[in-house]
PDB file of C-alpha atoms in Angstrom:
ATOM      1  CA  UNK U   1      25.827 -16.203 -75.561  1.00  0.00           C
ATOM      2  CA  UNK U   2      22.627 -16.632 -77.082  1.00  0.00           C
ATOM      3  CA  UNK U   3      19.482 -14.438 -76.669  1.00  0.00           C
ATOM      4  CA  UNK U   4      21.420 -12.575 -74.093  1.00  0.00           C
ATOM      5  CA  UNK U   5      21.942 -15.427 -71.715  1.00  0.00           C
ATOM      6  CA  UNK U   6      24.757 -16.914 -70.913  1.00  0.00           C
ATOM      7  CA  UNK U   7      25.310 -20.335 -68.502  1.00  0.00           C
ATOM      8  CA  UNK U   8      28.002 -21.808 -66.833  1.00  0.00           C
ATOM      9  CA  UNK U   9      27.897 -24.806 -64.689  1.00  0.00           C
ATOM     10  CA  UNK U  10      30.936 -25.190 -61.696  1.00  0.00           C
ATOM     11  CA  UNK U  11      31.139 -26.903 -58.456  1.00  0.00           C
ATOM     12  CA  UNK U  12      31.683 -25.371 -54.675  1.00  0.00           C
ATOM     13  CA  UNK U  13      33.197 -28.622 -53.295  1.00  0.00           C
ATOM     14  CA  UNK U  14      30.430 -30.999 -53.350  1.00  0.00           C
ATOM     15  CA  UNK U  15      27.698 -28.814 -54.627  1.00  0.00           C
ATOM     16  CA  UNK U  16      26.754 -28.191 -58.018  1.00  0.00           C
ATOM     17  CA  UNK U  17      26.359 -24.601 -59.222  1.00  0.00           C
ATOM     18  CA  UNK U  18      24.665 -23.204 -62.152  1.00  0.00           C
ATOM     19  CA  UNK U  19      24.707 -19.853 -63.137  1.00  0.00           C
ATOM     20  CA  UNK U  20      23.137 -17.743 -65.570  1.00  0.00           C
ATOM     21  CA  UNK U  21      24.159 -14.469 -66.912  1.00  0.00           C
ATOM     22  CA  UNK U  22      21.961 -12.205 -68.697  1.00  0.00           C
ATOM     23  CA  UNK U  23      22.553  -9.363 -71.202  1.00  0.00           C
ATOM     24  CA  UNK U  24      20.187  -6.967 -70.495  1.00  0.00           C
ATOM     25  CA  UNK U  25      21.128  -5.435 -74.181  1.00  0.00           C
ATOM     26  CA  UNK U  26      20.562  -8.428 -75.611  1.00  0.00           C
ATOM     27  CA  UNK U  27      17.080  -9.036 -73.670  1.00  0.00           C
ATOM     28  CA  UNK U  28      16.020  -5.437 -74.440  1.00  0.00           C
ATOM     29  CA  UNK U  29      16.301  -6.077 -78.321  1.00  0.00           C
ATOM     30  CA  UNK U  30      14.338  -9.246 -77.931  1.00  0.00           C
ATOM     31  CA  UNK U  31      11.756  -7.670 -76.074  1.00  0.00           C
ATOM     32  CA  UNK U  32      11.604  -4.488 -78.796  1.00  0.00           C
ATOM     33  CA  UNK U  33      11.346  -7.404 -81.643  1.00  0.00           C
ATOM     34  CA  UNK U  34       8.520  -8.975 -78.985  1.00  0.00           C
ATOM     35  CA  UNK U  35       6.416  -5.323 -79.043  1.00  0.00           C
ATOM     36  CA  UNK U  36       6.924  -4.672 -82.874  1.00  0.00           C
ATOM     37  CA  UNK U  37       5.562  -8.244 -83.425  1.00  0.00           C
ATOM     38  CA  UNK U  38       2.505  -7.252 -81.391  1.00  0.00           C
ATOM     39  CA  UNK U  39       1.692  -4.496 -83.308  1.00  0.00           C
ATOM     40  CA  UNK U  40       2.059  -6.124 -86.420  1.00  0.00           C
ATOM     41  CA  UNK U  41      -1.689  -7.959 -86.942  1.00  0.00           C
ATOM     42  CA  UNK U  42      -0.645  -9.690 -90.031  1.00  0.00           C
ATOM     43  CA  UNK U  43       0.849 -12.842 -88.133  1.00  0.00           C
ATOM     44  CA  UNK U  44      -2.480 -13.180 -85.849  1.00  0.00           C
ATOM     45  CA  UNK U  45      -4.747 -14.510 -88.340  1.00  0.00           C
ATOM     46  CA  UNK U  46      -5.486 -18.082 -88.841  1.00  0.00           C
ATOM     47  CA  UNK U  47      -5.503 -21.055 -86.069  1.00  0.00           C
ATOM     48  CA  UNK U  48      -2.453 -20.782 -85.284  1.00  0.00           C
ATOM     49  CA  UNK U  49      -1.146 -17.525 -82.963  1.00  0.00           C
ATOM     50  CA  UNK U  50       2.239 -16.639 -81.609  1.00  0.00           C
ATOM     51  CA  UNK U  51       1.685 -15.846 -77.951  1.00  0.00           C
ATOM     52  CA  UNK U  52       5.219 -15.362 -77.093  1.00  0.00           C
ATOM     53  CA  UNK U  53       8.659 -15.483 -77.759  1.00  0.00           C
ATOM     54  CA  UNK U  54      10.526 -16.241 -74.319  1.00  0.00           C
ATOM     55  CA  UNK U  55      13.701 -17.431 -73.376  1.00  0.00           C
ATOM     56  CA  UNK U  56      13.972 -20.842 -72.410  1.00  0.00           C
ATOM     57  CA  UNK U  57      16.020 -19.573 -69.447  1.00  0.00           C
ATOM     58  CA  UNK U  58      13.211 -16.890 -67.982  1.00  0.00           C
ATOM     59  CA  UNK U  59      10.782 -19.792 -68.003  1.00  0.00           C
ATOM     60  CA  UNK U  60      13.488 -21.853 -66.483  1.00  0.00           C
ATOM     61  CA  UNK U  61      13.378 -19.483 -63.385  1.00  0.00           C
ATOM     62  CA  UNK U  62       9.681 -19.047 -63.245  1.00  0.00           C
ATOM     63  CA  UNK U  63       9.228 -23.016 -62.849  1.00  0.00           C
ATOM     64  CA  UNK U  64      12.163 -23.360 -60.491  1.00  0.00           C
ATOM     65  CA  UNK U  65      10.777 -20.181 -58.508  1.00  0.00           C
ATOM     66  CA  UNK U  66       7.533 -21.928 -57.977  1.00  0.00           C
ATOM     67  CA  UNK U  67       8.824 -25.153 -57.594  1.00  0.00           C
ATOM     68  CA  UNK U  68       7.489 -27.157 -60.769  1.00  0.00           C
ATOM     69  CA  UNK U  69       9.007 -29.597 -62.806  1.00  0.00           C
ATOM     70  CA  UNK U  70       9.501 -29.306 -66.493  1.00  0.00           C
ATOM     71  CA  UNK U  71       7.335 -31.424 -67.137  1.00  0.00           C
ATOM     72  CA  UNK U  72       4.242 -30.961 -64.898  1.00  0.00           C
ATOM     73  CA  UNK U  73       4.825 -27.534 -66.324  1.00  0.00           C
ATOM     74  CA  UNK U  74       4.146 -29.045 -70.055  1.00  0.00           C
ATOM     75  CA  UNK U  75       1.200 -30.718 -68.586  1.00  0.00           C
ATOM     76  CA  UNK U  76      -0.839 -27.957 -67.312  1.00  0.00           C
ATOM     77  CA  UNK U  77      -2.632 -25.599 -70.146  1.00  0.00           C
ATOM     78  CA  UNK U  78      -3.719 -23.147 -66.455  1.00  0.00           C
ATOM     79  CA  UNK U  79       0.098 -23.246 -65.543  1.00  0.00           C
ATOM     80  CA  UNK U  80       0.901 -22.149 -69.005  1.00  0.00           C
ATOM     81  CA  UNK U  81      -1.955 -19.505 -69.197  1.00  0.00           C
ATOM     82  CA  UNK U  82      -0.641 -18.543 -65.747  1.00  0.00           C
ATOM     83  CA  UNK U  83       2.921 -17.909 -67.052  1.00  0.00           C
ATOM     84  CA  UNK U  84       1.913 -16.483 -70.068  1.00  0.00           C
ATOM     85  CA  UNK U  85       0.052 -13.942 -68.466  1.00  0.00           C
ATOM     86  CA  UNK U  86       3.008 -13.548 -65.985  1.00  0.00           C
ATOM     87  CA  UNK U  87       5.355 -10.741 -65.487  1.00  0.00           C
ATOM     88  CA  UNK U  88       8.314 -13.017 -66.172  1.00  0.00           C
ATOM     89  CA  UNK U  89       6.825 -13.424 -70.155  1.00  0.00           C
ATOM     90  CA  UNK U  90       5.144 -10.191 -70.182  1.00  0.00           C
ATOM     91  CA  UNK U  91       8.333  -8.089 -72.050  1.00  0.00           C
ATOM     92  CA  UNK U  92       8.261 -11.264 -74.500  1.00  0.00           C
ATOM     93  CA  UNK U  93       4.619 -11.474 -75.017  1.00  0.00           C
ATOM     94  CA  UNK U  94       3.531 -11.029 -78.905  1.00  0.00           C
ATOM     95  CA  UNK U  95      -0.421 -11.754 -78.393  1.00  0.00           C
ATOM     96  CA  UNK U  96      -1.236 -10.241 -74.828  1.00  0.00           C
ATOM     97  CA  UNK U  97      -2.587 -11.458 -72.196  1.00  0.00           C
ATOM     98  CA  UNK U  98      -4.721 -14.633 -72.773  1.00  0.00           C
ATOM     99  CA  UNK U  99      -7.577 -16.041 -70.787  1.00  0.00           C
ATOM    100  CA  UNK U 100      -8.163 -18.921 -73.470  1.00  0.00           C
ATOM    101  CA  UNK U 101      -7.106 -22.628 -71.395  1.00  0.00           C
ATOM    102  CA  UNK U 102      -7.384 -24.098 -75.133  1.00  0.00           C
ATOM    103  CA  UNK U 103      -4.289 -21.643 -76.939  1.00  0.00           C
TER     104      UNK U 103
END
């Protein structure tokens, strides 16, 4: 289990079913290291700035939720300022919200 989720893939006769566990431990330490990150300043200098630090599997649900693929997700800088600014990445956000299309 890693980052506090956990998959497993089975079948129910023909259909394919994935599941995903999640330790909410596991998240909750993620999203303390996410909040002492933001209120450390010394990583948001430069051009570069962590935004976030989410789990591949919350932004997993968020595209599936809204039905988007991967990669029109990729694509779209306002569907990635949307999520960003999102509850789902909100407990993993480092910078805040962001209004900036160009991050």
């Amino acid at each position: 289990m890693q980052d506090g989720i956990k998959r497993v893939m089975t079948r129910d006769g023909e259909n394919a079913i994935d599941l995903v566990y999640a330790d909410m431990d596991q998240l909750k330490g993620l999203e303390h290291h996410c909040s002492t990150m933001s209120k450390d300043q010394s990583h948001t200098s430069g051009d570069v700035v962590m935004l976030a630090e989410v789990p591949a599997e919350v932004l997993e649900k968020y595209c599936n939720e809204r039905g988007v693929a991967w990669a029109e997700f990729m694509r779209s800088r306002d569907m990635q300022t949307e999520f960003i600014n999102s509850e789902y990445a909100r407990p993993f956000r480092v910078w805040g919200r962001t209004g900036n299309k160009k991050f």
